[in-house]
Short mmCIF file of C-alpha atoms and ligand atoms in Angstrom, two decimals:
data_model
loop_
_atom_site.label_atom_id
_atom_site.label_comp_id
_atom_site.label_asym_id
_atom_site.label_seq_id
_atom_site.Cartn_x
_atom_site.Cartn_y
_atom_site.Cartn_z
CA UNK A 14 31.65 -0.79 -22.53
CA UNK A 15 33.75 -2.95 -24.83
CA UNK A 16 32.36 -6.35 -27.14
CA UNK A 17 34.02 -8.05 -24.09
CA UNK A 18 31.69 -7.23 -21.74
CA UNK A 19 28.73 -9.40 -20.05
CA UNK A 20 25.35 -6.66 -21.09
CA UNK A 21 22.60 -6.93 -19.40
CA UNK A 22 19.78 -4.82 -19.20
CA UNK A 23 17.68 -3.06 -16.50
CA UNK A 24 14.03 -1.84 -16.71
CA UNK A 25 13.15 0.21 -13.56
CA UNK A 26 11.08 3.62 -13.49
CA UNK A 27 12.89 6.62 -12.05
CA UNK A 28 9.43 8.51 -12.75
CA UNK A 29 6.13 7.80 -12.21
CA UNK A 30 3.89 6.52 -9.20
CA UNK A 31 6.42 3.78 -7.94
CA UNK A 32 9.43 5.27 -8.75
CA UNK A 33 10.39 5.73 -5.30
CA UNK A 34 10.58 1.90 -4.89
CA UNK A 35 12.11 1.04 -8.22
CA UNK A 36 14.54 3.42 -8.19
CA UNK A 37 15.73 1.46 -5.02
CA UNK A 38 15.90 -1.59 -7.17
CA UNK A 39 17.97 0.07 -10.02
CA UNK A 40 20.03 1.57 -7.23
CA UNK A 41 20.72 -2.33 -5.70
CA UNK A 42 21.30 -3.68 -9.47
CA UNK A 43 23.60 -1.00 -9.95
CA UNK A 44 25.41 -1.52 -6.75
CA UNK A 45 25.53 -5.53 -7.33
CA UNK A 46 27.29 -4.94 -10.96
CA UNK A 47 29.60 -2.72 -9.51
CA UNK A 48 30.92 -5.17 -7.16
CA UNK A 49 31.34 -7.99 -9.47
CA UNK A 50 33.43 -5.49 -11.70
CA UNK A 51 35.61 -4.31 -8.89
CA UNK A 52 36.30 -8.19 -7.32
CA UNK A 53 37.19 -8.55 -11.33
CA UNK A 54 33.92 -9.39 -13.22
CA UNK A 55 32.64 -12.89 -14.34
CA UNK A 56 35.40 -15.13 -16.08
CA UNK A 57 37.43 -12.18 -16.74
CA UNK A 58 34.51 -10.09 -18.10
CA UNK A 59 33.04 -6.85 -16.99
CA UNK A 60 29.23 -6.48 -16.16
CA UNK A 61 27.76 -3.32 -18.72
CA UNK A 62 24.19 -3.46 -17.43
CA UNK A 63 22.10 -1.11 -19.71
CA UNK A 64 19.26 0.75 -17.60
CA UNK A 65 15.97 2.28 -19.30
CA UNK A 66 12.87 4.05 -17.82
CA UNK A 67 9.54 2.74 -18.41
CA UNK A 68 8.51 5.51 -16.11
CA UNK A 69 5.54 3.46 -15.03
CA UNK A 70 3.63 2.39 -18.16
CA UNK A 71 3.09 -1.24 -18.54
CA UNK A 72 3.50 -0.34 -22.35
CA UNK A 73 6.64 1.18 -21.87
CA UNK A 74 7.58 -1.49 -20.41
CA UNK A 75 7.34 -4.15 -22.91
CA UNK A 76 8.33 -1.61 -25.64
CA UNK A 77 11.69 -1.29 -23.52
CA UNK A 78 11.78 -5.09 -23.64
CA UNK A 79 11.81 -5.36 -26.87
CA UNK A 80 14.44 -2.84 -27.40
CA UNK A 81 16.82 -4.67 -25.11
CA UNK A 82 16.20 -8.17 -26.69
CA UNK A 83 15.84 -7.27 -30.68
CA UNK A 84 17.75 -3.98 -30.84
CA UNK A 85 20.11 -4.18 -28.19
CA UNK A 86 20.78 -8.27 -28.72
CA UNK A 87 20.61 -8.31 -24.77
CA UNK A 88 18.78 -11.48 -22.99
CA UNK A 89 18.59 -11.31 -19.85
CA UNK A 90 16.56 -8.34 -18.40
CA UNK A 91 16.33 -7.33 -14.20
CA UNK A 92 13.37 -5.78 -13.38
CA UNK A 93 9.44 -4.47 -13.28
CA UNK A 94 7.87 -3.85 -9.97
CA UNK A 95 4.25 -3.47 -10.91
CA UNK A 96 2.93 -7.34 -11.59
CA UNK A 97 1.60 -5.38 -14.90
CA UNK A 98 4.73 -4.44 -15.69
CA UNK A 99 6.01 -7.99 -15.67
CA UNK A 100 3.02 -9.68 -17.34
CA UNK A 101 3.66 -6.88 -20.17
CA UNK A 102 7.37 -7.70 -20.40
CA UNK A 103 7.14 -11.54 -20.18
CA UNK A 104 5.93 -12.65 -23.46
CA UNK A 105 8.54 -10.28 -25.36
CA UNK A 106 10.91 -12.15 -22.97
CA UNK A 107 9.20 -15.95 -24.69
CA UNK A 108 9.18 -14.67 -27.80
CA UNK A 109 12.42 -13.73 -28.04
CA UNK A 110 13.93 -16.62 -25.83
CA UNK A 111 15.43 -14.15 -23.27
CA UNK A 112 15.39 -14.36 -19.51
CA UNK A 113 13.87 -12.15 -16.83
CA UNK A 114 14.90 -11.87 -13.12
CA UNK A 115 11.84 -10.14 -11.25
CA UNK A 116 12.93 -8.79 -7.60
CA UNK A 117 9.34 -7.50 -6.53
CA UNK A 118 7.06 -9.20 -4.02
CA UNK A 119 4.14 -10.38 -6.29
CA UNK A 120 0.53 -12.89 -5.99
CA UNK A 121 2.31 -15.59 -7.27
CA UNK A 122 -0.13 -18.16 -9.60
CA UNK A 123 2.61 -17.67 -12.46
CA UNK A 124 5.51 -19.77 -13.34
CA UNK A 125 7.35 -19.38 -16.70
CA UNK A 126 10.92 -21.19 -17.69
CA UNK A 127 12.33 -18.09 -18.98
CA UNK A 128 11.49 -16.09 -15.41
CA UNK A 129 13.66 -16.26 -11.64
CA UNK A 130 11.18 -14.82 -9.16
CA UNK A 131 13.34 -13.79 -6.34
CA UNK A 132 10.75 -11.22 -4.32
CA UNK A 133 8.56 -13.26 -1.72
CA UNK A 134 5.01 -14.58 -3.27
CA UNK A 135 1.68 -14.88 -0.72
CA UNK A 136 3.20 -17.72 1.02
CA UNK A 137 5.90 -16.59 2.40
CA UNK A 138 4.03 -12.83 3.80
CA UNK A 139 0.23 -13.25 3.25
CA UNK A 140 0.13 -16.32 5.54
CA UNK A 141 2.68 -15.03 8.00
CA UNK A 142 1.28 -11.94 8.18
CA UNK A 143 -2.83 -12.84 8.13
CA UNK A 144 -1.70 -15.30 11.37
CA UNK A 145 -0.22 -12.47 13.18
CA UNK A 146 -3.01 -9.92 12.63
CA UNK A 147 -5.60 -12.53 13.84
CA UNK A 148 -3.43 -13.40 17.03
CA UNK A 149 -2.48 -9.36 17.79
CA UNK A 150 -5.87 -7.77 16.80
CA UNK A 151 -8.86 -9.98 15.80
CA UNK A 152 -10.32 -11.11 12.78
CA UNK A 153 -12.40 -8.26 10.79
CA UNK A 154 -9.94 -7.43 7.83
CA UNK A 155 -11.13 -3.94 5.53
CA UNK A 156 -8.79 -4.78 2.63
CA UNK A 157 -7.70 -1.64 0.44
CA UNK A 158 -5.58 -1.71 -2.63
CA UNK A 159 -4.40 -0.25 -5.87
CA UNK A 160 -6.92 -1.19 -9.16
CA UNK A 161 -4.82 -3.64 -10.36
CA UNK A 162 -3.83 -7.15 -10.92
CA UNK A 163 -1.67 -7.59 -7.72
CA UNK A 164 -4.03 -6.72 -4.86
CA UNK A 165 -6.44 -8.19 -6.77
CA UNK A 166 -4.64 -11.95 -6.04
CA UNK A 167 -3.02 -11.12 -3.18
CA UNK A 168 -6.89 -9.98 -1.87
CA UNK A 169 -7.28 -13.15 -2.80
CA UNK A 170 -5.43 -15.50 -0.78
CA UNK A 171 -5.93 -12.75 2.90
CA UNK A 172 -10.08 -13.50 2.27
CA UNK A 173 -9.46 -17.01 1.74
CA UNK A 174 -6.87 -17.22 5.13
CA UNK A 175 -9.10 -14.96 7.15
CA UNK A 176 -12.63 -17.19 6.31
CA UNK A 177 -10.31 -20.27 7.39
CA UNK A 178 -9.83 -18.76 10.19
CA UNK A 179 -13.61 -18.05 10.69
CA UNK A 180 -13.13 -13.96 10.47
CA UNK A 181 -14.60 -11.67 8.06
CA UNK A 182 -13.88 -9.01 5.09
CA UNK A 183 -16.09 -6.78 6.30
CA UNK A 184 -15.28 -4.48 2.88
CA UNK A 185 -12.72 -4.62 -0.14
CA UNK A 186 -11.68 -0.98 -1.53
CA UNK A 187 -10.09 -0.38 -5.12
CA UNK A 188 -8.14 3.00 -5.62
CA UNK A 189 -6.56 4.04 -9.15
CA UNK A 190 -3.29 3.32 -9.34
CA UNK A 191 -2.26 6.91 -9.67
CA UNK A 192 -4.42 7.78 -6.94
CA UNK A 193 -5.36 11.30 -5.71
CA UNK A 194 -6.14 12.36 -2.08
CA UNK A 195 -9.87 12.38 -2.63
CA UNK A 196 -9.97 8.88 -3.84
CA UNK A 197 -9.07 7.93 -0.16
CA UNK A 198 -12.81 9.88 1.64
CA UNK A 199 -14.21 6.94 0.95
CA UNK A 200 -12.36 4.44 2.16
CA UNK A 201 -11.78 6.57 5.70
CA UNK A 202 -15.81 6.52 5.63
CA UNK A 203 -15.77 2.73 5.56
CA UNK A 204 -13.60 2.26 7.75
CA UNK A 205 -14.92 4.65 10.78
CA UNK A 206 -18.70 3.13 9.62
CA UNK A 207 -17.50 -0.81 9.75
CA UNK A 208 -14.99 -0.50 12.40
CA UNK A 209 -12.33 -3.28 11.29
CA UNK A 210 -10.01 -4.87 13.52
CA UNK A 211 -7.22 -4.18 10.57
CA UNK A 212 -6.74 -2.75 7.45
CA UNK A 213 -4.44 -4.74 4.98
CA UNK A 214 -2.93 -2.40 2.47
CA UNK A 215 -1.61 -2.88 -1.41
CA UNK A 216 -1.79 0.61 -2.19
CA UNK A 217 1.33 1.04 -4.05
CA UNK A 218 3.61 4.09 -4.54
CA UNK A 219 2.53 7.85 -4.24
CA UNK A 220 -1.12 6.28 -3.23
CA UNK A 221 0.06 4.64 0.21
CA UNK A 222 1.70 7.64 1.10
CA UNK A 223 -1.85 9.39 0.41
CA UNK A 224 -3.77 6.55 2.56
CA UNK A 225 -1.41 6.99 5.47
CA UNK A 226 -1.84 10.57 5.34
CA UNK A 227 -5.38 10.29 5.73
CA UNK A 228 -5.62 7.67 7.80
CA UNK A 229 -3.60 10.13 10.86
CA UNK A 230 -5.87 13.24 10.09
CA UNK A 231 -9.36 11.03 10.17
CA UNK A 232 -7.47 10.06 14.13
CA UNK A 233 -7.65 6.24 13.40
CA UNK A 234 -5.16 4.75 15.93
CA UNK A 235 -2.11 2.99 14.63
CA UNK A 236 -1.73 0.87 18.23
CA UNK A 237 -5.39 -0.25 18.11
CA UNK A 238 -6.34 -0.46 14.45
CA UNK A 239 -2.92 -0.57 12.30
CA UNK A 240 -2.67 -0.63 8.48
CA UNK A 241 -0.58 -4.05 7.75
CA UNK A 242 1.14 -4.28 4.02
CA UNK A 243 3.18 -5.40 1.84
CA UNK A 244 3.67 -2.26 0.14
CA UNK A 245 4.43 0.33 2.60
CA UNK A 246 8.25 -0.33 2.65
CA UNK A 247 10.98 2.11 3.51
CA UNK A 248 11.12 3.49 0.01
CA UNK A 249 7.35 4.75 0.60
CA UNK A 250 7.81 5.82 4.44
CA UNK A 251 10.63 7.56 3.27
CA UNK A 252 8.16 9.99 1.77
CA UNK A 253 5.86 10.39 4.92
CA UNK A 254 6.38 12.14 8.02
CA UNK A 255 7.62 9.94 10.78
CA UNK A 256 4.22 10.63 12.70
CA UNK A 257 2.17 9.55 9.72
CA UNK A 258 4.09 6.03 9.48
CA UNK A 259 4.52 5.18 12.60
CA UNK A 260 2.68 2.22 14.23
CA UNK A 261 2.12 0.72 11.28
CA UNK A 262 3.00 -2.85 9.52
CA UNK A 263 4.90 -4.75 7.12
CA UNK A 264 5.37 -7.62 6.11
CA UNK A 265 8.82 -8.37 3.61
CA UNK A 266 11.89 -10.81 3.31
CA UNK A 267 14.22 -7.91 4.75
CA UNK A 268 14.15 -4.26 6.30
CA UNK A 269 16.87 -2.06 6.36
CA UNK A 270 17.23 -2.33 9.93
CA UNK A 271 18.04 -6.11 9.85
CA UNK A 272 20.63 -6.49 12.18
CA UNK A 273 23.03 -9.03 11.33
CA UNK A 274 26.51 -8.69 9.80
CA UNK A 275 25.56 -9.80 6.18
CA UNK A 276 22.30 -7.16 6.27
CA UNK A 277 24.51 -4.05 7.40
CA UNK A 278 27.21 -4.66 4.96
CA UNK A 279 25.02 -4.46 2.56
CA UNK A 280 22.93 -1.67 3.38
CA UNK A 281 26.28 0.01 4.53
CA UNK A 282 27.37 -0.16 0.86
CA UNK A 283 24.37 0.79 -0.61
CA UNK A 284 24.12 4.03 1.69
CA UNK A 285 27.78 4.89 0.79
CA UNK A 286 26.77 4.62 -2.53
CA UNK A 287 23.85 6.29 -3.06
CA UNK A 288 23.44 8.82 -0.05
CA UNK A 289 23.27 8.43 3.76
CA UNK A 290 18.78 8.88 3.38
CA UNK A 291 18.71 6.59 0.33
CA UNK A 292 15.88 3.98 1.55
CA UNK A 293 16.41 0.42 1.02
CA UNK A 294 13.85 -2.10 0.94
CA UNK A 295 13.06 -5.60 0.20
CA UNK A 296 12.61 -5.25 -3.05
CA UNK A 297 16.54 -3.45 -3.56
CA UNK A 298 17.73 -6.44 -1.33
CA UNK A 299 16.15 -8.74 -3.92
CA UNK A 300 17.48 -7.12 -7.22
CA UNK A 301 21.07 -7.24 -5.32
CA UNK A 302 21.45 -10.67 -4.96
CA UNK A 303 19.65 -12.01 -7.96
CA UNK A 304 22.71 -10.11 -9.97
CA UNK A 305 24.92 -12.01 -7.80
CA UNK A 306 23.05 -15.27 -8.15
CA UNK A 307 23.19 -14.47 -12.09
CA UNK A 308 27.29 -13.99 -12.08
CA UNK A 309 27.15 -17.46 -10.01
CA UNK A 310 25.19 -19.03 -12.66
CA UNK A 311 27.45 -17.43 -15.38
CA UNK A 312 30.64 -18.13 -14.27
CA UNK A 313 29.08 -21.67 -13.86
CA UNK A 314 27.44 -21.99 -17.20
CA UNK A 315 30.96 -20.40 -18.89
CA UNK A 316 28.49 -18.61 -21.48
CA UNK A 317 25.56 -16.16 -20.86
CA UNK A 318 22.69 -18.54 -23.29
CA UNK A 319 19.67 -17.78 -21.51
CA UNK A 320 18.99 -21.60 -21.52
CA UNK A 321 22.58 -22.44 -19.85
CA UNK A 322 22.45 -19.80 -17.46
CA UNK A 323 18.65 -21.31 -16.12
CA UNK A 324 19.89 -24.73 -15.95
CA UNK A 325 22.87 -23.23 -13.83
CA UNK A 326 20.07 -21.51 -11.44
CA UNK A 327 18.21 -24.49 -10.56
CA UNK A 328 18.79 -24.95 -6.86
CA UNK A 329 21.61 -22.28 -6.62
CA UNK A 330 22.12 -20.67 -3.16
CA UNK A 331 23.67 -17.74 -2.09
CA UNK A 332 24.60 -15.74 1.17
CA UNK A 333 21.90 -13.10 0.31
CA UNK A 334 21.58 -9.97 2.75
CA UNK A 335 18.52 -11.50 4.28
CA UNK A 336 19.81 -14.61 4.63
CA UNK A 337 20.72 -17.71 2.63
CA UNK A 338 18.39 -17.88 -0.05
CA UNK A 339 17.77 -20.97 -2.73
CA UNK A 340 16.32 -20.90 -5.85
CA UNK A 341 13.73 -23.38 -6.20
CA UNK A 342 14.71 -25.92 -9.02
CA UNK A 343 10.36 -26.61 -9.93
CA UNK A 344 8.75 -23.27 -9.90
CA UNK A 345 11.66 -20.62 -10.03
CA UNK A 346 10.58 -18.84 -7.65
CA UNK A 347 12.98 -18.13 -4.29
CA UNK A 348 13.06 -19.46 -0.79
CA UNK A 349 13.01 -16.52 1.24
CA UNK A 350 12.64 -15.41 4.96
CA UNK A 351 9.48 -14.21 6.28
CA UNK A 352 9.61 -11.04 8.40
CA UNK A 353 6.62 -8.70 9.77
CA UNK A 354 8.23 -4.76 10.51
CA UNK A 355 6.19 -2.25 13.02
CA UNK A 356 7.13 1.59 12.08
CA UNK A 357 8.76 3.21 14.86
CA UNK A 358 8.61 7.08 15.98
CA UNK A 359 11.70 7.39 13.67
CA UNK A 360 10.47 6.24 10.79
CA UNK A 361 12.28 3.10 11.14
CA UNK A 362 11.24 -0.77 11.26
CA UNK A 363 11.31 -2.88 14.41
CA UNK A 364 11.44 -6.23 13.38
CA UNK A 365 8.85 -7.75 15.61
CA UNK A 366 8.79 -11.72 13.82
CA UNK A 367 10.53 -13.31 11.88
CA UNK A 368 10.52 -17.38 10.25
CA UNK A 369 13.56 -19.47 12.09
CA UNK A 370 13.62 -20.85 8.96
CA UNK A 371 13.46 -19.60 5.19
CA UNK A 372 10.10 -20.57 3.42
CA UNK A 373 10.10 -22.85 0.14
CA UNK A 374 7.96 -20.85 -2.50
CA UNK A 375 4.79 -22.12 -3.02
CA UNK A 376 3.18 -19.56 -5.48
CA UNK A 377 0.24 -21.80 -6.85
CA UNK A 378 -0.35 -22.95 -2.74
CA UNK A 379 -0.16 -26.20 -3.94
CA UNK A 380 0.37 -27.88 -0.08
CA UNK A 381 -1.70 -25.02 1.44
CA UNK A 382 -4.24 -26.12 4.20
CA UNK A 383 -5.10 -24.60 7.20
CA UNK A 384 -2.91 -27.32 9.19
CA UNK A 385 -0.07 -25.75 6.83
CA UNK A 386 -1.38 -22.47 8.42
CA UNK A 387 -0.93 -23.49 11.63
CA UNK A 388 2.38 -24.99 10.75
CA UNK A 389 3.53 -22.26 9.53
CA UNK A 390 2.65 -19.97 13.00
CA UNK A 391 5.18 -22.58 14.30
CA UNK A 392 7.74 -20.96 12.33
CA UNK A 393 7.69 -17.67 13.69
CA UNK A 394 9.33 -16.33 16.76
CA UNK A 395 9.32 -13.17 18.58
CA UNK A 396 12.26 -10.91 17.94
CA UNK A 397 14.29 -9.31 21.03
C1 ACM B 422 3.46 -5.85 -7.38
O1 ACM B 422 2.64 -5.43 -8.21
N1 ACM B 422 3.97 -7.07 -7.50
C2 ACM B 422 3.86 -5.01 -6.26
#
């Protein structure tokens, strides 16, 4: 690293309950600074990107933040996955006029100037994925997630869809975030006692792996009576037996297995990279091109001011992995593509819908109705 250099810092855990899926975020950051540097950097400048490990504490977190931004005179941060994480980190980021670029699917209901959100928000999976559950397996919805802010919201917007829709939450299950086996008896209890048509997952990390687990030795059926999430991505099957995942759902803005030319390049490079078995998710795909969408936005702005480099983003688009994506110049948050993934008997996703088109954010569902509902069912089309 030289005084030349562009810094910019990282804050992903390689320890802790989600490491799994943040080290595949790290891993995609990494990868993205590494290819600016080799097609010559930004303006004749290398990349340094500057990676610490809040190992999973929300506190860590914004003690890392601070580091970066006071000690380390860095302002623009990549990362949290955890939306406790983030809501930790982004009044440091305020105070000290910095920037953040968040890559995780979140609730949405937050907008900040100083924040890109470039993971998908409810409106572009909850909706999507609530409207294919109803249409492929009926309308009673046990909803199960991890005690915290996240599947608290998201919870939020599936009862609201599913009562539109005249179904019915027939339960809503909280498990610590650092779950243990036995926290999961009583939601297999619930669900063989209430019988759902579905269960919709935000169990995140170490925990889904522990749901999915006992969900296949209770001998619930993954064709009948699937778990559908946003969580479960191939970081977290990664860690399960191929028996245990499959038949299962997810909804996300990419899967590994996405099989056009820009998608394989990517996850091509990545795999060269980092190893052959190294998962990547939706999550990696989204901390890869926001680092590419930042070096736009740099080379653009000529100077890396926090305030330059946002007025830069505004409406920026790039050829992401997924698909062109476009920042959205009123809420900074991302139009993305909307994809729902069934687990096959290798472990791998089938991409069984996808949107024709990519979905503006709407993270406050500002325009959301249940004709916008419908609307959106119009946008999604049976893969293959
Ligand atoms: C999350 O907490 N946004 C996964």
């Amino acid at each position: 690293m030289t005084n030349d250099d562009w810094r910019i810092g990282a804050l992903f855990s390689r320890s802790g309950v989600t490491a799994a899926a943040e080290t595949a975020e790290a891993n995609a950051t990494l990868l993205a600074s590494e290819e600016i540097n080799s097609a010559g950097g930004v303006l004749g400048r290398q990349f340094a990107p500057v990676f610490y490990d809040p190992a999973c504490s929300a506190e860590r977190y914004r003690e890392l933040a601070v580091r970066l931004l006071a000690e380390d005179g860095i302002k623009v941060i990549f990362g949290c996955y955890m939306s406790s994480a983030r809501k930790a980190v982004l009044p440091e980021i305020e105070a000290h006029r910095g920037l953040l670029f968040y890559p995780t699917f979140y609730e949405g209901f937050e907008y900040s100037t100083r924040c890109f959100y470039t993971g998908s928000s409810s409106n572009q999976n909850a909706v999507q994925l609530a409207q294919y559950l109803i249409e492929n397996y009926g309308k009673r919805f046990l909803l199960i997630g991890s005690n915290y802010v996240f599947p608290y919201e998201y919870n939020r917007v599936v009862a609201d869809l599913v009562t539109r829709a005249h179904g019915r939450i027939v339960d809503e299950i909280y498990v610590p975030v650092e779950a243990a086996r036995h926290d999961f008896d009583h939601v297999v209890k619930q669900i063989r006692k209430l019988k759902p048509d579905i269960v919709v997952s935000t169990v995140v990390g170490t925990g889904a792996v522990l749901l999915y687990e006992a969900y296949k030795e209770a001998g619930f059926d993954a064709t009948t009576m699937p778990i559908a999430s946003l969580t479960t991505t191939e970081a977290e099957v990664a860690e399960m037996l191929p028996e245990v995942a499959a038949g299962h759902l997810t909804s996300a803005s990419f899967f590994e297995t996405l099989a056009t030319p820009q998608a394989q390049r990517f996850v091509a490079a990545y795999k060269s990279r980092f190893g052959a078995s190294a998962p990547v998710t939706a999550s990696a795909e989204a901390a890869y091109f926001q680092v590419h969408l930042y070096a736009k936005a740099l080379e653009l702005a000529g100077k890396d001011e926090p305030e330059a480099i946002a007025r830069q983003l505004a409406g920026l688009e790039f050829e992401a992995p997924q698909g062109r994506v476009r920042v959205d110049p009123d809420n900074h948050h991302t139009e993305l593509w909307s994809r729902i993934g069934r687990i096959n008997s290798q472990g791998k996703f089938d991409i069984v819908w996808q949107s024709e088109t990519r979905i503006r954010p709407d993270p406050y569902f500002v325009t959301a109705s249940y004709d916008d509902w419908l609307g959106a069912q119009h946008q999604l089309k049976r893969q293959g």
